[in-house]
Amino acid sequence: MTLYKQLSTFVFTVFLLVVAGLSTGQLNETRGFLYQQMQSELDNSSQALSLMLQPSMEQADKVAAETLITAMFDGGLYQSITLKWLADGSQQTWVNNRTDAYIPAWFYRLPLFEEQAKTTTIVSGWLQLGEIEIVSHPGYGYRQIWQSFVTSLFITALMLVLMLTVVKWWLRQLLKPLQHVQQRAENVAQKQFSTPMAEPKTIELALLVRSINTMEAQLKLQFEAHKEHVNTLQKSLLTDAVSGLPNRSYMIGRLKSWLHEPADGCVVMVQLPLLEQVREQFGYQLRDELIGRLGQQLQALPQNVISSRISANELLILVEGVDSTQQHKTTEQLQVILQRFEQSCGLMDPPICAMGAVSRTPQHQVQQILSESDHAMRQAQQSEQQLKWFAQLASQPLSIEQWRTMLNGDLRQHIELYRQPVLDWQSHKPVQWELFGRLNYEGNEYHAGQFLPYLNMINKGEAFDRALIETVTANEALTSSDQRLSINLTAAAVNNTSFRLWLIEHIKQTKTKLQFEVSELLAVDLSDDLLTLRQQLAAVHCPLGVDHFGRELASLDYLQKLAPDFVRLDHAFAGDTSEQTTQLCRALCLTAQGLQIDVYLAGVQEQRQLTPFEQFSLTGYQGFIQPPKRVNEAKPVALVTE
């Protein structure tokens, strides 16, 4: 019960008791006054009537006596009048049982007035002529009290309504600071901090506000310290201090995550022998400055090009999500950067910076692709070439024109739906499904890693997402699902205003339980379009999550601003149980869980991989422990753990 209802009930009860007490006293006083008035009226009427009847009774004129009594009786103040003639013993009685129509019958049954009667003997000298008995009618008294009761009830109700209105207004003004405290407490729970609240004039509320401000300041310091700790861990564990680039540990995890998903791209290993000569001739300081400048140039490359320093004189560069043509263009860009680096190193005859490149194949594992890239780099050094590919790049399954023809058509005709269960950490039963779309063209299926580069090239990302969502909501097997269906959105869709408006309307019209995800790279950028989408989805109670959580070496400030409902840890964490990685993963999980965000472990292939994460309080997990299956195939069986 709200405070207003409790206070209103208390005020109503007290007011009712006070009014009842005052009304009872007033009723008794009024009843006593009316009783005396009716008794006095009865005495006067009895005396007056006996005097008026005396002449008629002396002459034994019964008609005149009856006429006189009837005229007086019709006034309605008497319940009965009885006239007894002593001469012959006859008597006549007039009775009035009428009641006022507007007075309830139950009110008449209340014992408010005792019966009042007056008997008077009519005499003529010493001769007794007769007796007259008059019984007063209580209707007058009941009528007066009823009118007083109705008037008092109306005034009481009016005063009560007025009082409750005033109390409500006063209470609302009084509790405004408390409402601000409630809202601020909810914001603090979401780790959304702001300036301290102003203290109200009420002493008790001022103490409460002061305590909230103090608590918020302390929690803010703790949360900022925790975020700084996470950033420090990322830098110390995953970043090379000299170049500012990711280190070997980060790149190994990134390669595992990249190879876990269907995608295209290549790996380039770079040998920088001139760094050793610079160190010998000019010292560590100049060498470190050169490495720092080179790192800045590599970080300026597109976001799908991830550069890392894996040893003192070696770099490893990952080029994600591009076809063979784009791979060649990227390596050409790298050649230009390295040539400029050679020219600016200060050596008269610097050795060539050798590059070995390997294009990804479906069979590649981390150690294999590293070994092949290292072998290609050694061949480039021996042949004194700047770039050497490990093998001739395989031809693309479709030409650019074929991709363009398919992607410009009706994509719904080519989409094949796959789904992968996300399992609850405790029960190991599906709690949601992650959906994937593949394109079927001329009998062959192509995964997202193959067609996404071409979607981005012809600006069809938004069209693909729209077609995928329409296909999902039109599928009966998915529409009847009790668990939510998770769909990854492309950056093109998120940044498209018309798509966002269409999406919200589509969610309102469909019965399918949808939720959406964006990559951490998109979340880190935190565009206004993404924040708008988050607000729109929240308005229709549709969750939004972040995929590949922990992949980007960036601040976690976006978690507070975006406030996603869930995050999926990057696949690299499930495959790396080293103490450093586990420490960083724990810090990431605590940060998200402190913001009341559900955390899911991704990339799980075996049951034993769950053991290191048992103390992390994760919500669920997914991976090839239950691989994706085409929609309409059999549902997975819940895992049983001992």
XYZ file of C-alpha atoms in Angstrom:
642
model
C 0.000 0.000 0.000
C 1.331 3.418 -0.930
C 2.099 6.041 1.696
C -0.738 8.197 0.357
C -3.248 5.372 0.788
C -2.004 4.627 4.289
C -2.148 8.280 5.292
C -5.564 8.719 3.642
C -6.897 5.692 5.531
C -5.541 7.059 8.796
C -6.974 10.536 8.177
C -10.306 9.062 7.107
C -10.503 6.863 10.214
C -9.585 9.662 12.611
C -11.910 12.090 10.886
C -14.730 9.538 10.963
C -14.240 8.891 14.674
C -14.179 12.610 15.458
C -17.265 13.288 13.351
C -19.032 10.266 14.825
C -18.301 11.485 18.358
C -19.420 15.045 17.652
C -22.485 13.860 15.744
C -23.481 11.554 18.599
C -23.279 14.389 21.078
C -25.196 16.718 18.776
C -27.809 14.035 18.144
C -28.431 13.501 21.839
C -28.682 17.234 22.422
C -31.044 17.735 19.498
C -33.157 14.746 20.476
C -33.486 16.047 24.034
C -34.477 19.485 22.802
C -37.042 18.054 20.383
C -38.416 15.752 23.089
C -38.995 18.675 25.405
C -40.516 20.726 22.617
C -42.885 17.923 21.660
C -43.855 17.435 25.335
C -44.579 21.134 25.759
C -46.583 21.164 22.520
C -48.541 18.146 23.737
C -49.378 19.829 27.045
C -50.520 23.013 25.344
C -52.572 21.158 22.743
C -54.246 18.998 25.384
C -55.168 21.994 27.515
C -56.409 24.047 24.569
C -58.473 21.188 23.110
C -60.152 20.459 26.454
C -61.235 24.083 26.740
C -62.554 24.132 23.170
C -64.513 20.905 23.704
C -66.153 21.990 26.962
C -69.132 23.910 25.397
C -69.895 21.126 22.937
C -69.760 18.462 25.626
C -71.977 20.492 27.988
C -74.627 20.453 25.273
C -73.838 16.819 24.418
C -73.198 17.932 20.823
C -71.066 15.066 19.535
C -71.021 16.333 15.973
C -69.544 19.678 16.959
C -66.961 17.941 19.181
C -65.973 15.544 16.392
C -65.682 18.418 13.910
C -63.446 20.328 16.256
C -61.179 17.348 16.962
C -61.002 16.369 13.280
C -59.929 19.890 12.301
C -57.192 19.847 14.920
C -56.133 16.237 14.180
C -55.552 16.952 10.474
C -52.566 19.094 11.438
C -50.531 15.864 11.580
C -48.816 16.506 14.906
C -50.699 13.770 16.740
C -50.517 10.032 16.388
C -53.886 9.447 18.021
C -56.649 11.329 19.850
C -59.227 9.496 21.979
C -62.386 11.258 23.252
C -64.402 9.480 25.987
C -67.893 10.617 26.973
C -68.445 9.881 30.628
C -72.184 10.439 30.365
C -72.870 7.399 28.188
C -69.431 5.751 28.228
C -68.934 6.090 24.469
C -65.567 7.043 22.970
C -64.104 7.955 19.612
C -60.495 7.543 18.407
C -58.618 9.306 15.637
C -55.420 7.526 14.474
C -52.618 8.854 12.199
C -49.998 6.290 11.022
C -48.627 8.309 8.115
C -44.841 8.823 7.743
C -42.804 11.182 5.592
C -42.040 9.558 2.243
C -38.485 10.903 1.943
C -37.423 9.502 5.315
C -36.229 5.846 5.101
C -38.268 3.271 6.989
C -35.178 1.999 8.792
C -34.685 5.458 10.250
C -38.189 5.384 11.764
C -37.358 2.089 13.409
C -34.564 3.665 15.413
C -35.643 4.152 19.071
C -34.970 7.866 19.144
C -38.171 9.033 20.898
C -40.347 7.450 23.589
C -44.122 7.628 23.210
C -45.625 10.818 24.698
C -49.265 10.824 25.828
C -51.427 13.293 27.781
C -54.841 12.602 29.298
C -57.044 15.539 30.345
C -60.445 15.475 32.058
C -63.039 17.906 30.683
C -65.204 19.356 33.489
C -68.013 21.799 33.822
C -67.783 23.122 37.330
C -67.677 20.006 39.521
C -69.198 17.855 36.789
C -66.862 15.628 34.763
C -68.008 15.575 31.152
C -65.331 13.375 29.558
C -61.704 12.577 29.031
C -59.453 13.285 26.082
C -56.164 11.429 25.502
C -53.641 12.796 23.020
C -50.581 10.838 21.816
C -48.021 12.965 19.999
C -46.711 11.873 16.592
C -42.847 11.338 16.546
C -42.663 12.194 12.836
C -41.794 15.792 13.538
C -38.821 14.769 15.684
C -37.649 12.160 13.198
C -37.984 14.679 10.376
C -35.914 17.276 12.163
C -33.186 14.797 13.073
C -33.129 13.304 9.543
C -32.704 16.743 8.000
C -29.938 17.507 10.463
C -28.293 14.126 9.693
C -28.370 14.672 5.907
C -26.984 18.182 6.237
C -24.210 17.025 8.565
C -23.376 14.097 6.281
C -23.084 16.380 3.242
C -20.874 18.855 5.087
C -18.764 16.030 6.520
C -18.275 14.408 3.085
C -17.400 17.770 1.563
C -14.873 18.484 4.300
C -13.427 14.975 4.007
C -12.946 15.287 0.230
C -11.415 18.715 0.694
C -9.125 17.429 3.436
C -7.982 14.398 1.404
C -7.315 16.650 -1.574
C -5.214 18.958 0.558
C -3.406 15.977 2.115
C -2.677 14.521 -1.311
C -1.301 17.816 -2.595
C 0.728 18.336 0.575
C 2.018 14.776 0.519
C 3.009 15.069 -3.130
C 4.981 18.207 -2.378
C 6.516 16.603 0.683
C 7.493 13.390 -1.119
C 8.987 14.965 -4.220
C 12.468 14.616 -2.756
C 11.679 10.974 -1.930
C 10.692 10.349 -5.557
C 13.965 11.906 -6.652
C 15.765 9.647 -4.193
C 13.999 6.601 -5.649
C 14.911 7.580 -9.205
C 18.455 8.342 -8.181
C 18.748 4.976 -6.411
C 17.602 3.222 -9.588
C 20.159 5.187 -11.596
C 22.881 4.306 -9.119
C 21.924 0.633 -9.443
C 22.550 1.045 -13.173
C 25.832 2.831 -12.371
C 24.464 6.061 -13.859
C 25.943 8.818 -11.732
C 25.206 12.545 -11.815
C 25.549 15.670 -9.681
C 24.474 15.449 -6.000
C 20.818 16.124 -5.220
C 19.803 19.302 -3.426
C 18.769 18.711 0.184
C 15.061 19.400 0.967
C 13.895 21.511 3.905
C 12.375 18.558 5.774
C 15.014 17.401 8.230
C 14.323 13.655 7.917
C 14.338 13.769 4.114
C 17.431 15.958 4.120
C 19.275 13.276 6.091
C 18.118 10.633 3.604
C 19.213 12.703 0.600
C 22.559 13.384 2.249
C 23.077 9.653 2.768
C 22.161 8.890 -0.860
C 24.583 11.528 -2.116
C 27.353 10.078 0.046
C 26.620 6.531 -1.069
C 26.499 7.581 -4.723
C 29.837 9.358 -4.457
C 31.456 6.295 -2.905
C 29.956 3.896 -5.477
C 31.043 6.200 -8.270
C 34.614 6.134 -7.001
C 34.511 2.357 -6.682
C 33.030 1.864 -10.151
C 35.477 4.269 -11.754
C 38.295 2.464 -9.980
C 36.972 -0.864 -11.262
C 36.755 0.441 -14.831
C 40.273 1.793 -14.524
C 41.359 -1.607 -13.257
C 39.799 -3.287 -16.311
C 41.483 -0.798 -18.636
C 44.787 -1.354 -16.845
C 44.378 -5.115 -17.215
C 43.645 -4.754 -20.916
C 46.690 -2.580 -21.443
C 49.041 -4.639 -19.310
C 47.873 -8.054 -20.505
C 46.879 -7.439 -24.110
C 48.724 -4.324 -25.301
C 52.337 -3.707 -26.269
C 53.540 -0.710 -24.285
C 55.986 0.572 -26.924
C 53.895 0.437 -30.100
C 50.458 0.805 -28.546
C 49.374 -2.208 -30.627
C 47.810 -5.407 -29.263
C 50.327 -8.014 -28.174
C 50.724 -11.678 -29.010
C 48.245 -12.882 -26.364
C 45.499 -10.677 -27.729
C 46.179 -11.653 -31.337
C 46.148 -15.381 -30.547
C 42.734 -14.982 -28.917
C 41.517 -12.852 -31.800
C 42.649 -15.506 -34.287
C 40.810 -18.201 -32.335
C 37.632 -16.144 -32.368
C 38.029 -15.344 -36.075
C 38.642 -18.964 -37.041
C 35.697 -20.081 -34.906
C 33.245 -18.264 -37.159
C 32.749 -18.610 -40.912
C 34.561 -15.673 -42.481
C 37.102 -14.727 -45.146
C 40.346 -12.814 -44.813
C 44.072 -13.288 -44.436
C 46.939 -13.178 -41.952
C 50.130 -11.215 -42.650
C 53.334 -11.705 -40.653
C 55.888 -8.905 -40.911
C 59.615 -9.078 -40.073
C 61.323 -5.748 -39.207
C 65.092 -6.491 -39.180
C 65.988 -2.819 -39.406
C 64.808 -2.312 -35.797
C 67.762 -4.302 -34.501
C 70.202 -2.186 -36.535
C 68.584 1.028 -35.293
C 68.948 -0.189 -31.709
C 72.629 -1.031 -32.237
C 73.459 2.303 -33.887
C 71.140 4.756 -32.123
C 69.876 3.012 -28.998
C 66.554 1.861 -27.608
C 64.941 5.278 -27.487
C 65.021 5.924 -31.227
C 63.945 2.362 -31.926
C 60.966 2.732 -29.621
C 60.019 6.038 -31.272
C 60.071 4.359 -34.681
C 57.902 1.505 -33.428
C 55.454 4.001 -31.897
C 55.108 5.938 -35.166
C 54.625 2.712 -37.108
C 51.957 1.608 -34.634
C 50.044 4.868 -35.156
C 50.076 4.377 -38.930
C 48.823 0.795 -38.614
C 46.056 1.823 -36.219
C 44.850 4.327 -38.824
C 43.990 1.471 -41.225
C 40.332 0.353 -41.577
C 38.727 -1.337 -38.576
C 38.839 -4.768 -40.203
C 42.661 -4.616 -40.220
C 43.996 -5.559 -36.766
C 47.719 -5.119 -36.227
C 49.734 -6.542 -33.347
C 53.330 -6.716 -32.186
C 54.094 -10.346 -31.344
C 57.824 -10.010 -30.690
C 60.549 -7.376 -30.658
C 60.916 -7.279 -34.447
C 57.740 -8.993 -35.706
C 54.217 -7.862 -36.406
C 51.133 -9.970 -37.057
C 48.302 -8.383 -39.000
C 44.803 -9.841 -39.343
C 42.605 -8.716 -42.241
C 38.992 -9.762 -41.577
C 35.965 -10.116 -43.809
C 37.418 -9.351 -47.247
C 37.721 -11.323 -50.480
C 40.927 -12.015 -52.376
C 40.791 -8.703 -54.242
C 40.535 -6.699 -51.030
C 43.240 -8.841 -49.434
C 45.649 -7.842 -52.210
C 44.709 -4.179 -51.839
C 45.297 -4.299 -48.098
C 48.730 -5.914 -48.478
C 49.608 -3.213 -51.011
C 48.700 -0.589 -48.416
C 50.925 -2.362 -45.922
C 53.796 -2.382 -48.438
C 53.521 1.377 -48.878
C 53.557 1.915 -45.092
C 56.604 -0.319 -44.653
C 58.478 1.365 -47.515
C 57.949 4.742 -45.856
C 59.030 3.208 -42.572
C 62.266 2.004 -44.159
C 62.947 5.451 -45.601
C 62.394 7.227 -42.276
C 64.421 4.891 -40.060
C 67.703 6.832 -40.455
C 69.774 3.947 -41.861
C 71.812 4.345 -45.030
C 70.923 0.928 -46.428
C 68.054 -0.528 -44.356
C 67.156 -4.199 -44.828
C 63.827 -4.998 -46.474
C 60.807 -5.478 -44.216
C 59.533 -8.891 -45.305
C 55.846 -9.881 -45.266
C 54.356 -13.358 -45.461
C 50.618 -13.604 -46.179
C 48.214 -16.531 -45.851
C 44.625 -16.498 -47.037
C 42.226 -18.308 -44.745
C 40.726 -21.665 -45.647
C 37.961 -23.562 -43.807
C 40.510 -26.087 -42.478
C 42.840 -23.576 -40.849
C 43.693 -23.740 -37.156
C 45.608 -21.077 -35.226
C 48.992 -22.779 -35.141
C 48.699 -23.841 -38.765
C 47.938 -20.389 -40.105
C 50.724 -18.878 -37.962
C 53.191 -21.466 -39.223
C 52.238 -20.873 -42.844
C 52.491 -17.090 -42.519
C 55.899 -17.449 -40.845
C 57.035 -19.786 -43.653
C 55.895 -17.288 -46.309
C 57.743 -14.488 -44.473
C 60.961 -16.546 -44.394
C 60.650 -17.165 -48.133
C 60.227 -13.411 -48.722
C 63.409 -12.749 -46.711
C 65.410 -15.364 -48.597
C 64.251 -14.095 -51.995
C 64.666 -10.463 -50.837
C 61.046 -9.719 -51.724
C 58.823 -7.540 -49.619
C 55.728 -9.768 -49.915
C 55.283 -13.476 -50.331
C 51.995 -15.385 -50.317
C 52.061 -18.856 -48.852
C 49.912 -20.194 -51.693
C 48.012 -18.886 -54.659
C 44.739 -17.426 -53.456
C 41.751 -19.595 -54.249
C 39.299 -18.170 -56.692
C 36.088 -16.753 -55.239
C 32.972 -18.962 -55.480
C 31.070 -16.188 -57.280
C 32.163 -13.267 -59.362
C 31.366 -9.741 -58.292
C 28.655 -9.538 -60.946
C 27.061 -12.750 -59.678
C 27.110 -11.422 -56.122
C 25.615 -8.150 -57.310
C 22.857 -9.939 -59.236
C 21.865 -12.083 -56.259
C 22.096 -9.376 -53.607
C 20.112 -6.877 -55.665
C 17.245 -9.365 -56.032
C 14.655 -10.560 -53.539
C 16.882 -11.822 -50.731
C 13.999 -13.634 -49.036
C 14.096 -16.221 -51.825
C 17.724 -17.081 -51.006
C 17.774 -16.983 -47.197
C 18.196 -20.246 -45.323
C 17.657 -19.986 -41.567
C 19.843 -21.655 -38.957
C 19.523 -21.449 -35.203
C 21.794 -22.257 -32.298
C 20.547 -22.678 -28.720
C 21.814 -20.516 -25.890
C 21.722 -22.740 -22.816
C 20.983 -21.783 -19.226
C 24.025 -22.125 -16.975
C 22.151 -24.046 -14.276
C 19.547 -26.136 -16.083
C 21.458 -26.493 -19.394
C 18.189 -25.957 -21.247
C 17.662 -23.445 -24.083
C 16.706 -19.970 -22.867
C 17.080 -18.236 -26.235
C 18.119 -18.977 -29.822
C 20.678 -17.176 -31.929
C 19.647 -17.062 -35.575
C 21.913 -17.088 -38.618
C 21.063 -16.466 -42.241
C 22.835 -18.118 -45.136
C 22.223 -17.406 -48.802
C 21.319 -20.249 -51.135
C 22.238 -19.511 -54.737
C 22.040 -22.088 -57.512
C 22.123 -24.960 -55.030
C 25.097 -23.690 -52.987
C 24.940 -22.078 -49.548
C 27.147 -19.116 -48.636
C 27.788 -18.046 -45.051
C 27.864 -14.481 -43.781
C 31.633 -14.238 -43.960
C 31.411 -14.750 -47.720
C 28.589 -12.401 -48.664
C 28.858 -9.620 -46.026
C 31.774 -7.875 -47.796
C 29.687 -7.638 -50.952
C 26.625 -6.514 -48.987
C 28.684 -3.664 -47.586
C 30.160 -2.917 -51.010
C 26.742 -2.333 -52.622
C 25.121 -0.918 -49.432
C 22.636 -3.758 -49.006
C 23.208 -4.508 -45.329
C 19.928 -2.903 -44.302
C 18.034 -4.788 -47.040
C 19.491 -8.112 -45.886
C 18.527 -7.482 -42.237
C 15.006 -6.551 -43.271
C 14.664 -9.661 -45.436
C 16.067 -11.843 -42.638
C 13.633 -10.453 -40.038
C 10.675 -10.891 -42.391
C 11.734 -14.471 -43.085
C 12.027 -15.197 -39.366
C 8.624 -13.740 -38.446
C 6.986 -15.605 -41.329
C 8.334 -18.982 -40.157
C 5.742 -20.871 -38.083
C 8.352 -22.961 -36.274
C 10.002 -19.772 -34.975
C 6.808 -17.831 -34.317
C 5.621 -20.504 -31.875
C 8.895 -20.480 -29.911
C 8.618 -19.670 -26.217
C 12.237 -18.454 -26.116
C 13.467 -15.236 -27.640
C 15.128 -15.290 -31.041
C 18.317 -13.259 -31.327
C 19.298 -11.562 -34.590
C 22.541 -9.689 -35.272
C 22.076 -6.306 -36.935
C 24.538 -4.795 -39.385
C 25.910 -1.291 -38.927
C 24.071 -0.198 -42.084
C 20.736 -1.215 -40.568
C 21.425 0.443 -37.209
C 22.359 3.729 -38.878
C 19.326 3.747 -41.194
C 16.425 5.806 -39.825
C 13.767 4.268 -42.082
C 14.890 0.763 -41.099
C 14.609 1.588 -37.388
C 11.083 2.926 -37.823
C 10.101 -0.120 -39.869
C 11.654 -2.460 -37.296
C 9.688 -0.997 -34.378
C 6.401 -1.222 -36.284
C 7.212 -4.777 -37.330
C 7.921 -5.763 -33.714
C 4.562 -4.331 -32.635
C 2.712 -6.315 -35.285
C 4.436 -9.685 -34.947
C 3.917 -12.289 -32.229
C 7.473 -13.592 -32.582
C 9.670 -12.971 -29.528
C 12.634 -11.139 -31.025
C 15.778 -9.633 -29.591
C 18.729 -8.062 -31.358
C 22.493 -7.843 -31.082
C 25.210 -5.528 -32.340
C 28.946 -6.109 -32.454
C 31.111 -4.632 -29.714
C 32.907 -2.620 -32.388
C 29.628 -0.869 -33.191
C 28.811 -0.472 -29.483
C 32.201 1.107 -28.739
C 31.600 3.737 -31.424
C 28.215 4.400 -29.718
C 26.631 6.472 -32.459
C 23.493 8.509 -31.861
C 21.685 6.099 -34.184
C 22.529 3.166 -31.923
C 21.366 5.037 -28.808
C 18.134 5.924 -30.601
C 17.600 2.285 -31.556
C 18.209 1.232 -27.964
C 15.555 3.651 -26.712
C 13.075 2.565 -29.377
C 13.575 -1.130 -28.595
C 13.245 -0.501 -24.859
C 9.931 1.267 -25.488
C 8.503 -1.944 -27.034
C 10.205 -4.198 -24.426
C 12.586 -5.742 -26.938
C 16.057 -6.640 -25.545
C 19.307 -5.514 -27.144
C 22.663 -7.216 -26.614
C 26.330 -6.836 -27.483
C 28.214 -9.613 -29.297
C 31.958 -10.355 -28.964
C 32.121 -8.630 -25.585
C 35.736 -8.042 -24.567
C 37.188 -8.308 -28.074
C 37.899 -4.613 -28.556
C 40.656 -3.025 -26.524
C 38.521 -0.039 -25.611
C 36.897 1.592 -22.601
C 33.745 0.004 -21.202
C 32.017 3.373 -20.801
C 29.614 2.380 -23.560
C 27.985 -0.150 -21.206
C 26.648 2.646 -18.997
C 25.340 4.719 -21.884
C 23.963 1.919 -24.044
C 22.756 -0.219 -21.088
C 22.360 -3.471 -23.076
C 20.261 -6.287 -21.645
C 22.949 -8.909 -22.226
C 26.446 -9.416 -23.605
C 28.142 -12.427 -25.181
C 31.771 -12.913 -24.283
C 34.126 -13.212 -27.209
C 34.911 -16.768 -28.308
C 38.560 -16.311 -27.336
C 37.775 -16.475 -23.610
C 36.282 -19.964 -23.796
C 39.411 -21.309 -25.475
C 41.993 -19.667 -23.224
C 42.124 -20.681 -19.568
C 45.395 -18.935 -18.737
C 45.514 -16.982 -15.492
C 45.846 -13.624 -17.254
C 42.893 -14.224 -19.557
C 40.775 -15.573 -16.698
C 41.586 -12.504 -14.609
C 40.560 -10.167 -17.419
C 37.406 -12.175 -18.132
C 36.392 -12.022 -14.464
C 36.850 -8.241 -14.433
C 34.759 -7.873 -17.600
C 31.991 -10.050 -16.172
C 31.911 -8.132 -12.884
C 31.668 -4.845 -14.778
C 28.712 -6.030 -16.835
C 26.968 -7.754 -13.922
C 27.414 -4.625 -11.808
C 25.248 -2.884 -14.396
C 22.651 -5.700 -14.150
C 23.600 -7.033 -17.582
C 23.333 -10.772 -18.263
C 26.590 -12.348 -19.411
C 26.745 -15.368 -21.753
C 29.817 -17.427 -22.565
C 30.303 -18.085 -26.291
C 32.522 -20.515 -28.167
C 31.998 -23.492 -25.853
C 32.851 -26.740 -27.614
C 33.184 -29.157 -24.707
C 31.598 -29.515 -21.295
C 34.952 -29.201 -19.512
C 35.333 -25.637 -20.809
C 32.602 -24.534 -18.410
C 34.573 -25.463 -15.288
C 36.876 -22.375 -15.135
C 33.820 -20.094 -15.347
C 31.694 -21.697 -12.611
C 32.458 -18.883 -10.148
C 31.622 -16.104 -12.628
C 27.824 -16.213 -12.098
C 27.186 -16.361 -15.836
C 23.645 -16.520 -17.175
C 24.262 -19.071 -19.924
C 26.546 -20.363 -22.648
C 26.568 -21.449 -26.282
C 28.880 -22.860 -28.912
C 29.494 -25.950 -30.983
C 28.687 -28.004 -27.903
C 25.260 -27.602 -29.522
C 25.996 -26.501 -33.096
C 23.678 -24.472 -35.323
C 20.993 -26.435 -37.138
C 18.696 -25.597 -39.948
C 15.327 -24.332 -38.722
C 12.614 -27.042 -38.494
C 15.180 -29.683 -37.549
C 14.996 -31.461 -34.205
C 15.417 -29.407 -31.076
C 18.524 -30.001 -28.936
C 18.491 -32.246 -25.914
C 19.307 -30.541 -22.617
C 22.779 -31.360 -21.349
C 23.091 -33.270 -18.093
C 26.042 -32.617 -15.813
C 27.086 -34.672 -12.864
